[in-house]
């Protein structure tokens, strides 16, 4: 398919073309790029070397690829993203209409095609506000059972609106960033009276397997985004690990929600997969998006509003042993990102390019499909790893790796690895 | 005291010198300024005209006053803010050491001293993340009584840590911005089974009277701010109205906290009052900041950790009638801003210059000292305004004005008015 040699197992096939921000040892400037197979195509060099010359419509926008973030590119809107992605697919195809641009241009190949192993990834967009939803029904149910029992597991509002909360934007980091185990207040004996916490490193450090969407188009304060336009306000998706200190969370979160238990770090994959790349994998979510029980502002034209993206969570110990702890699928969502965006703005909240919306933890219903350790272990039943060691929560030196890859060998559309290694807590 | 004529009732006496961002009809560029009496001193013009020449230490930082926000100035740190404020006080004093700078410089006075009535205020800093705390004990108690009764009004964690949650940064607006009444999901009949909401304009639109602090110095992810250094990470304070749609909030907030009920708008005063200006008004808060029951990371060297700042909430109807609905005082806080900052970062959350920390609603204990309408009316007992009309919550056309002014006539240190007028909801 491509004149470039692309491994059949690469998440970055010609069908993908995700956008990110990179730097290299030689050039520390942050520049836009796409990932293709084992390479990054530096769009800054590509654009300034005339790579987009055949795309005459795009000429006036070329400066977006000389920026240190993708915010300006995102703000151009979906028709432009689509045009650029399709053009780049064409340039990279074996039967490209533009062989002179890159296929037969050894000089530009040498300057612009960089081995992924030699580039450093950065946050793809500058994140203004970060919001985390709770649209993974199975996760919400599993947690509800742990906290309140099966009869009251889901709150009465749960199926009427995408429950969400504002998160911390400053501590969203790119895959690979080490994660320091947090210290905090923990109630070790919840049944004692009075309730008096201890101060300690978190002993219940967990992952949350999520997808997240970047906003492209803004809306004005006081002007909600109509549901039929919401998809065109989304730039693309990444995988996300919403690290959570369950013991700190349990003590702090009443009555205003999670705070310090989650604001110490949130990890995302560096390559933004455009919605157009995911369109072939559209699949039914947990309930149809056009169901009558929804208020019109949440009712979608298309009932089929999720994506069939197999997801997995692998745990690698400091000793190097790897275990796939769980396998889930992005279909396990009750609300879609367009529904989340429509709800987020319904009271008038203004969104900006670069705002990030997390889906909530994506768990399946079966055992081994949980999107967090607390669901799988119930906080007490250890899982056994490949090397025979056991885990209830994460230990120092553990590396959590999330993956999400749609499609088939040779034409995978994936996110790459979402990675973080736990550093020991500071002694205080 | 000043060679400039300053009204004795001005919140911007020579003892204040708050910093903000302005533009004018003639010059639409956003530039830094201070407020002094009925004037703004344009620091962009002042700096480029040699106004800071005697302050030789500051020469290398002059570009901070050519920026459209105060983030760069804030990032310089408290010793620099102190030096600049004291220098400007000196320049404006009758017995100034630098009469040639402004007092005897009619040309610069004409260019740089602009009547406040002719300037437009903008957000003083670009806000990266906004966090709202809940440190107003009386408010937390009053709301707890309404929701859970007096015996369980405060949650077990309440006195151990400053409870807080992440808010929405994009919809923080400057005083004077009109506020659109939000539409949203509301449970009108909570006792019915099953619980089914309606979609409607909020009928319980409320104010929350708060102080808020801007962060100046950053900290790295994973590195908490020690309590003894926390005050020097704070640039200064503003007044804040955390608009709240109580009916939308009641339905949505379980289990992850307030979301769309508050993210439609938050209003702040435009002038940042530096902590140094408030130091003479330091007063005991609701409990000493050094109390033994606190973990060391929250224990302050100085037990006296609040400020004596009388606060008021005035309601002006569309017909022009004004009523002071409540009077409170900033002493009514259980935790100080340094404690909030120390707690916010204890798990490793990184802060940036321009981050905004709200105190939570500041209510007194007595009747007429409530910082929100829901506390005063319990959502059912109307208050009577000066023109005889009644209110339980805000009506369209109502203007909420918050004020906070410390000190005495002739040397007030105040925030000015925090104003917002309610526009009718969009018809959907």
PDB file of C-alpha atoms in Angstrom, chain B residues 86-255:
ATOM      1  CA  UNK B  86       6.342  50.321  47.430  1.00  0.00           C
ATOM      2  CA  UNK B  87       8.018  52.274  44.661  1.00  0.00           C
ATOM      3  CA  UNK B  88       4.656  53.196  43.112  1.00  0.00           C
ATOM      4  CA  UNK B  89       3.352  54.231  46.526  1.00  0.00           C
ATOM      5  CA  UNK B  90       6.384  56.476  46.876  1.00  0.00           C
ATOM      6  CA  UNK B  91       5.879  57.978  43.392  1.00  0.00           C
ATOM      7  CA  UNK B  92       2.261  58.780  44.262  1.00  0.00           C
ATOM      8  CA  UNK B  93       2.967  60.187  47.745  1.00  0.00           C
ATOM      9  CA  UNK B  94       2.820  63.899  48.353  1.00  0.00           C
ATOM     10  CA  UNK B  95       6.353  63.788  49.749  1.00  0.00           C
ATOM     11  CA  UNK B  96       7.616  61.472  46.997  1.00  0.00           C
ATOM     12  CA  UNK B  97      11.365  60.961  46.657  1.00  0.00           C
ATOM     13  CA  UNK B  98      10.862  61.046  42.887  1.00  0.00           C
ATOM     14  CA  UNK B  99       8.803  64.172  42.067  1.00  0.00           C
ATOM     15  CA  UNK B 100      10.214  64.296  38.543  1.00  0.00           C
ATOM     16  CA  UNK B 101       8.776  60.858  37.688  1.00  0.00           C
ATOM     17  CA  UNK B 102       5.059  61.704  37.774  1.00  0.00           C
ATOM     18  CA  UNK B 103       4.120  64.391  40.310  1.00  0.00           C
ATOM     19  CA  UNK B 104       5.867  67.155  38.346  1.00  0.00           C
ATOM     20  CA  UNK B 105       5.542  65.459  34.974  1.00  0.00           C
ATOM     21  CA  UNK B 106       2.332  66.757  33.437  1.00  0.00           C
ATOM     22  CA  UNK B 107       3.035  65.080  30.114  1.00  0.00           C
ATOM     23  CA  UNK B 108       3.312  61.582  31.619  1.00  0.00           C
ATOM     24  CA  UNK B 109       0.316  62.217  33.891  1.00  0.00           C
ATOM     25  CA  UNK B 110      -1.738  63.020  30.819  1.00  0.00           C
ATOM     26  CA  UNK B 111      -0.567  59.908  28.983  1.00  0.00           C
ATOM     27  CA  UNK B 112      -0.548  57.361  31.788  1.00  0.00           C
ATOM     28  CA  UNK B 113      -3.211  58.438  34.307  1.00  0.00           C
ATOM     29  CA  UNK B 114      -6.556  57.421  32.846  1.00  0.00           C
ATOM     30  CA  UNK B 115      -9.936  57.965  34.511  1.00  0.00           C
ATOM     31  CA  UNK B 116     -11.273  54.562  35.616  1.00  0.00           C
ATOM     32  CA  UNK B 117     -14.578  55.492  33.985  1.00  0.00           C
ATOM     33  CA  UNK B 118     -12.823  55.491  30.613  1.00  0.00           C
ATOM     34  CA  UNK B 119     -10.961  52.184  30.835  1.00  0.00           C
ATOM     35  CA  UNK B 120     -12.187  48.682  30.138  1.00  0.00           C
ATOM     36  CA  UNK B 121     -11.020  45.988  32.540  1.00  0.00           C
ATOM     37  CA  UNK B 122      -9.970  42.518  31.447  1.00  0.00           C
ATOM     38  CA  UNK B 123      -9.003  39.341  33.273  1.00  0.00           C
ATOM     39  CA  UNK B 124      -5.818  40.250  35.143  1.00  0.00           C
ATOM     40  CA  UNK B 125      -4.059  36.955  34.470  1.00  0.00           C
ATOM     41  CA  UNK B 126      -4.472  34.151  31.992  1.00  0.00           C
ATOM     42  CA  UNK B 127      -5.931  31.403  34.162  1.00  0.00           C
ATOM     43  CA  UNK B 128      -4.462  27.960  33.534  1.00  0.00           C
ATOM     44  CA  UNK B 129      -6.418  25.978  36.112  1.00  0.00           C
ATOM     45  CA  UNK B 130      -9.119  27.139  38.488  1.00  0.00           C
ATOM     46  CA  UNK B 131      -9.822  25.340  41.761  1.00  0.00           C
ATOM     47  CA  UNK B 132     -12.589  26.128  44.177  1.00  0.00           C
ATOM     48  CA  UNK B 133     -12.237  25.274  47.854  1.00  0.00           C
ATOM     49  CA  UNK B 134     -14.914  24.972  50.511  1.00  0.00           C
ATOM     50  CA  UNK B 135     -13.118  26.583  53.435  1.00  0.00           C
ATOM     51  CA  UNK B 136     -16.061  28.719  54.546  1.00  0.00           C
ATOM     52  CA  UNK B 137     -17.053  26.559  57.491  1.00  0.00           C
ATOM     53  CA  UNK B 138     -20.330  28.351  58.154  1.00  0.00           C
ATOM     54  CA  UNK B 139     -21.386  27.914  54.522  1.00  0.00           C
ATOM     55  CA  UNK B 140     -20.437  24.235  54.551  1.00  0.00           C
ATOM     56  CA  UNK B 141     -22.374  23.829  57.796  1.00  0.00           C
ATOM     57  CA  UNK B 142     -25.436  25.728  56.534  1.00  0.00           C
ATOM     58  CA  UNK B 143     -25.570  23.691  53.321  1.00  0.00           C
ATOM     59  CA  UNK B 144     -24.940  20.488  55.271  1.00  0.00           C
ATOM     60  CA  UNK B 145     -27.895  21.253  57.547  1.00  0.00           C
ATOM     61  CA  UNK B 146     -30.137  21.793  54.505  1.00  0.00           C
ATOM     62  CA  UNK B 147     -28.980  18.534  52.879  1.00  0.00           C
ATOM     63  CA  UNK B 148     -28.345  16.206  55.840  1.00  0.00           C
ATOM     64  CA  UNK B 149     -29.587  17.894  59.013  1.00  0.00           C
ATOM     65  CA  UNK B 150     -27.522  19.471  61.842  1.00  0.00           C
ATOM     66  CA  UNK B 151     -26.031  16.253  63.235  1.00  0.00           C
ATOM     67  CA  UNK B 152     -24.208  15.302  60.039  1.00  0.00           C
ATOM     68  CA  UNK B 153     -23.847  18.745  58.522  1.00  0.00           C
ATOM     69  CA  UNK B 154     -20.053  18.578  58.212  1.00  0.00           C
ATOM     70  CA  UNK B 155     -18.360  15.547  56.646  1.00  0.00           C
ATOM     71  CA  UNK B 156     -15.704  13.737  58.731  1.00  0.00           C
ATOM     72  CA  UNK B 157     -12.883  15.070  56.523  1.00  0.00           C
ATOM     73  CA  UNK B 158     -13.948  18.694  56.770  1.00  0.00           C
ATOM     74  CA  UNK B 159     -11.651  19.940  59.537  1.00  0.00           C
ATOM     75  CA  UNK B 160      -8.693  17.764  58.508  1.00  0.00           C
ATOM     76  CA  UNK B 161      -8.136  19.212  55.048  1.00  0.00           C
ATOM     77  CA  UNK B 162      -9.344  22.075  52.883  1.00  0.00           C
ATOM     78  CA  UNK B 163     -12.017  20.333  50.819  1.00  0.00           C
ATOM     79  CA  UNK B 164     -11.897  21.493  47.219  1.00  0.00           C
ATOM     80  CA  UNK B 165     -12.650  20.579  43.623  1.00  0.00           C
ATOM     81  CA  UNK B 166     -11.427  21.541  40.202  1.00  0.00           C
ATOM     82  CA  UNK B 167     -13.530  24.181  38.478  1.00  0.00           C
ATOM     83  CA  UNK B 168     -13.772  25.494  34.942  1.00  0.00           C
ATOM     84  CA  UNK B 169     -11.087  28.023  34.000  1.00  0.00           C
ATOM     85  CA  UNK B 170     -12.439  29.039  30.581  1.00  0.00           C
ATOM     86  CA  UNK B 171     -15.613  30.584  31.967  1.00  0.00           C
ATOM     87  CA  UNK B 172     -13.979  32.773  34.620  1.00  0.00           C
ATOM     88  CA  UNK B 173     -14.893  36.281  33.493  1.00  0.00           C
ATOM     89  CA  UNK B 174     -14.192  39.784  34.658  1.00  0.00           C
ATOM     90  CA  UNK B 175     -16.685  41.874  36.609  1.00  0.00           C
ATOM     91  CA  UNK B 176     -19.360  43.401  34.411  1.00  0.00           C
ATOM     92  CA  UNK B 177     -19.746  40.450  32.057  1.00  0.00           C
ATOM     93  CA  UNK B 178     -23.472  39.606  31.696  1.00  0.00           C
ATOM     94  CA  UNK B 179     -24.484  36.147  32.906  1.00  0.00           C
ATOM     95  CA  UNK B 180     -26.865  34.054  30.820  1.00  0.00           C
ATOM     96  CA  UNK B 181     -29.312  32.023  32.929  1.00  0.00           C
ATOM     97  CA  UNK B 182     -28.496  28.388  32.165  1.00  0.00           C
ATOM     98  CA  UNK B 183     -30.807  25.658  30.926  1.00  0.00           C
ATOM     99  CA  UNK B 184     -30.279  22.189  32.273  1.00  0.00           C
ATOM    100  CA  UNK B 185     -31.646  18.993  33.743  1.00  0.00           C
ATOM    101  CA  UNK B 186     -33.631  19.503  36.937  1.00  0.00           C
ATOM    102  CA  UNK B 187     -35.384  17.005  39.195  1.00  0.00           C
ATOM    103  CA  UNK B 188     -38.562  18.870  40.079  1.00  0.00           C
ATOM    104  CA  UNK B 189     -40.087  16.039  42.086  1.00  0.00           C
ATOM    105  CA  UNK B 190     -37.340  14.320  44.087  1.00  0.00           C
ATOM    106  CA  UNK B 191     -39.749  12.047  45.942  1.00  0.00           C
ATOM    107  CA  UNK B 192     -41.251  10.449  42.821  1.00  0.00           C
ATOM    108  CA  UNK B 193     -40.139   6.984  41.673  1.00  0.00           C
ATOM    109  CA  UNK B 194     -38.446   6.614  39.275  1.00  0.00           C
ATOM    110  CA  UNK B 195     -36.607   9.906  39.417  1.00  0.00           C
ATOM    111  CA  UNK B 196     -37.096  11.619  36.045  1.00  0.00           C
ATOM    112  CA  UNK B 197     -35.803  15.145  35.444  1.00  0.00           C
ATOM    113  CA  UNK B 198     -37.219  17.919  33.287  1.00  0.00           C
ATOM    114  CA  UNK B 199     -35.242  20.200  30.982  1.00  0.00           C
ATOM    115  CA  UNK B 200     -35.741  23.819  31.913  1.00  0.00           C
ATOM    116  CA  UNK B 201     -34.078  27.140  32.653  1.00  0.00           C
ATOM    117  CA  UNK B 202     -32.638  27.098  36.154  1.00  0.00           C
ATOM    118  CA  UNK B 203     -35.145  28.458  38.641  1.00  0.00           C
ATOM    119  CA  UNK B 204     -32.657  28.513  41.502  1.00  0.00           C
ATOM    120  CA  UNK B 205     -29.868  30.716  40.243  1.00  0.00           C
ATOM    121  CA  UNK B 206     -27.655  31.819  43.119  1.00  0.00           C
ATOM    122  CA  UNK B 207     -24.482  33.689  43.958  1.00  0.00           C
ATOM    123  CA  UNK B 208     -21.538  32.568  46.062  1.00  0.00           C
ATOM    124  CA  UNK B 209     -19.524  35.248  47.824  1.00  0.00           C
ATOM    125  CA  UNK B 210     -15.864  34.224  47.783  1.00  0.00           C
ATOM    126  CA  UNK B 211     -12.302  35.443  47.832  1.00  0.00           C
ATOM    127  CA  UNK B 212      -9.849  33.971  45.359  1.00  0.00           C
ATOM    128  CA  UNK B 213      -6.051  33.898  45.153  1.00  0.00           C
ATOM    129  CA  UNK B 214      -3.860  33.990  42.065  1.00  0.00           C
ATOM    130  CA  UNK B 215      -0.777  31.780  42.101  1.00  0.00           C
ATOM    131  CA  UNK B 216       2.505  33.481  41.239  1.00  0.00           C
ATOM    132  CA  UNK B 217       5.369  30.976  41.550  1.00  0.00           C
ATOM    133  CA  UNK B 218       5.127  27.528  39.951  1.00  0.00           C
ATOM    134  CA  UNK B 219       6.071  24.196  41.483  1.00  0.00           C
ATOM    135  CA  UNK B 220       7.198  21.095  39.645  1.00  0.00           C
ATOM    136  CA  UNK B 221       4.952  18.053  39.314  1.00  0.00           C
ATOM    137  CA  UNK B 222       5.657  15.653  42.177  1.00  0.00           C
ATOM    138  CA  UNK B 223       7.059  18.427  44.392  1.00  0.00           C
ATOM    139  CA  UNK B 224       4.566  19.779  46.955  1.00  0.00           C
ATOM    140  CA  UNK B 225       4.809  23.411  48.093  1.00  0.00           C
ATOM    141  CA  UNK B 226       5.944  23.453  51.759  1.00  0.00           C
ATOM    142  CA  UNK B 227       3.498  25.286  54.002  1.00  0.00           C
ATOM    143  CA  UNK B 228       6.156  27.782  55.102  1.00  0.00           C
ATOM    144  CA  UNK B 229       6.777  28.810  51.499  1.00  0.00           C
ATOM    145  CA  UNK B 230       3.171  28.732  50.318  1.00  0.00           C
ATOM    146  CA  UNK B 231       2.354  32.374  51.000  1.00  0.00           C
ATOM    147  CA  UNK B 232       5.188  33.441  48.713  1.00  0.00           C
ATOM    148  CA  UNK B 233       3.579  31.450  45.898  1.00  0.00           C
ATOM    149  CA  UNK B 234       0.513  33.718  46.016  1.00  0.00           C
ATOM    150  CA  UNK B 235       0.340  36.889  43.956  1.00  0.00           C
ATOM    151  CA  UNK B 236      -2.745  38.445  45.493  1.00  0.00           C
ATOM    152  CA  UNK B 237      -6.488  38.236  45.993  1.00  0.00           C
ATOM    153  CA  UNK B 238      -9.668  39.141  44.139  1.00  0.00           C
ATOM    154  CA  UNK B 239     -13.357  38.914  45.023  1.00  0.00           C
ATOM    155  CA  UNK B 240     -15.250  36.154  43.265  1.00  0.00           C
ATOM    156  CA  UNK B 241     -18.865  35.259  42.548  1.00  0.00           C
ATOM    157  CA  UNK B 242     -19.139  31.538  41.892  1.00  0.00           C
ATOM    158  CA  UNK B 243     -22.570  31.596  40.190  1.00  0.00           C
ATOM    159  CA  UNK B 244     -24.473  28.403  40.972  1.00  0.00           C
ATOM    160  CA  UNK B 245     -27.632  26.851  39.543  1.00  0.00           C
ATOM    161  CA  UNK B 246     -28.823  25.023  42.661  1.00  0.00           C
ATOM    162  CA  UNK B 247     -31.501  22.937  40.936  1.00  0.00           C
ATOM    163  CA  UNK B 248     -29.146  21.713  38.206  1.00  0.00           C
ATOM    164  CA  UNK B 249     -26.492  21.102  40.883  1.00  0.00           C
ATOM    165  CA  UNK B 250     -28.779  18.988  43.080  1.00  0.00           C
ATOM    166  CA  UNK B 251     -29.495  16.552  40.239  1.00  0.00           C
ATOM    167  CA  UNK B 252     -26.051  16.297  38.664  1.00  0.00           C
ATOM    168  CA  UNK B 253     -23.563  16.435  41.529  1.00  0.00           C
ATOM    169  CA  UNK B 254     -23.734  12.851  42.795  1.00  0.00           C
ATOM    170  CA  UNK B 255     -21.198  11.253  42.949  1.00  0.00           C
TER     171      UNK B 255
END
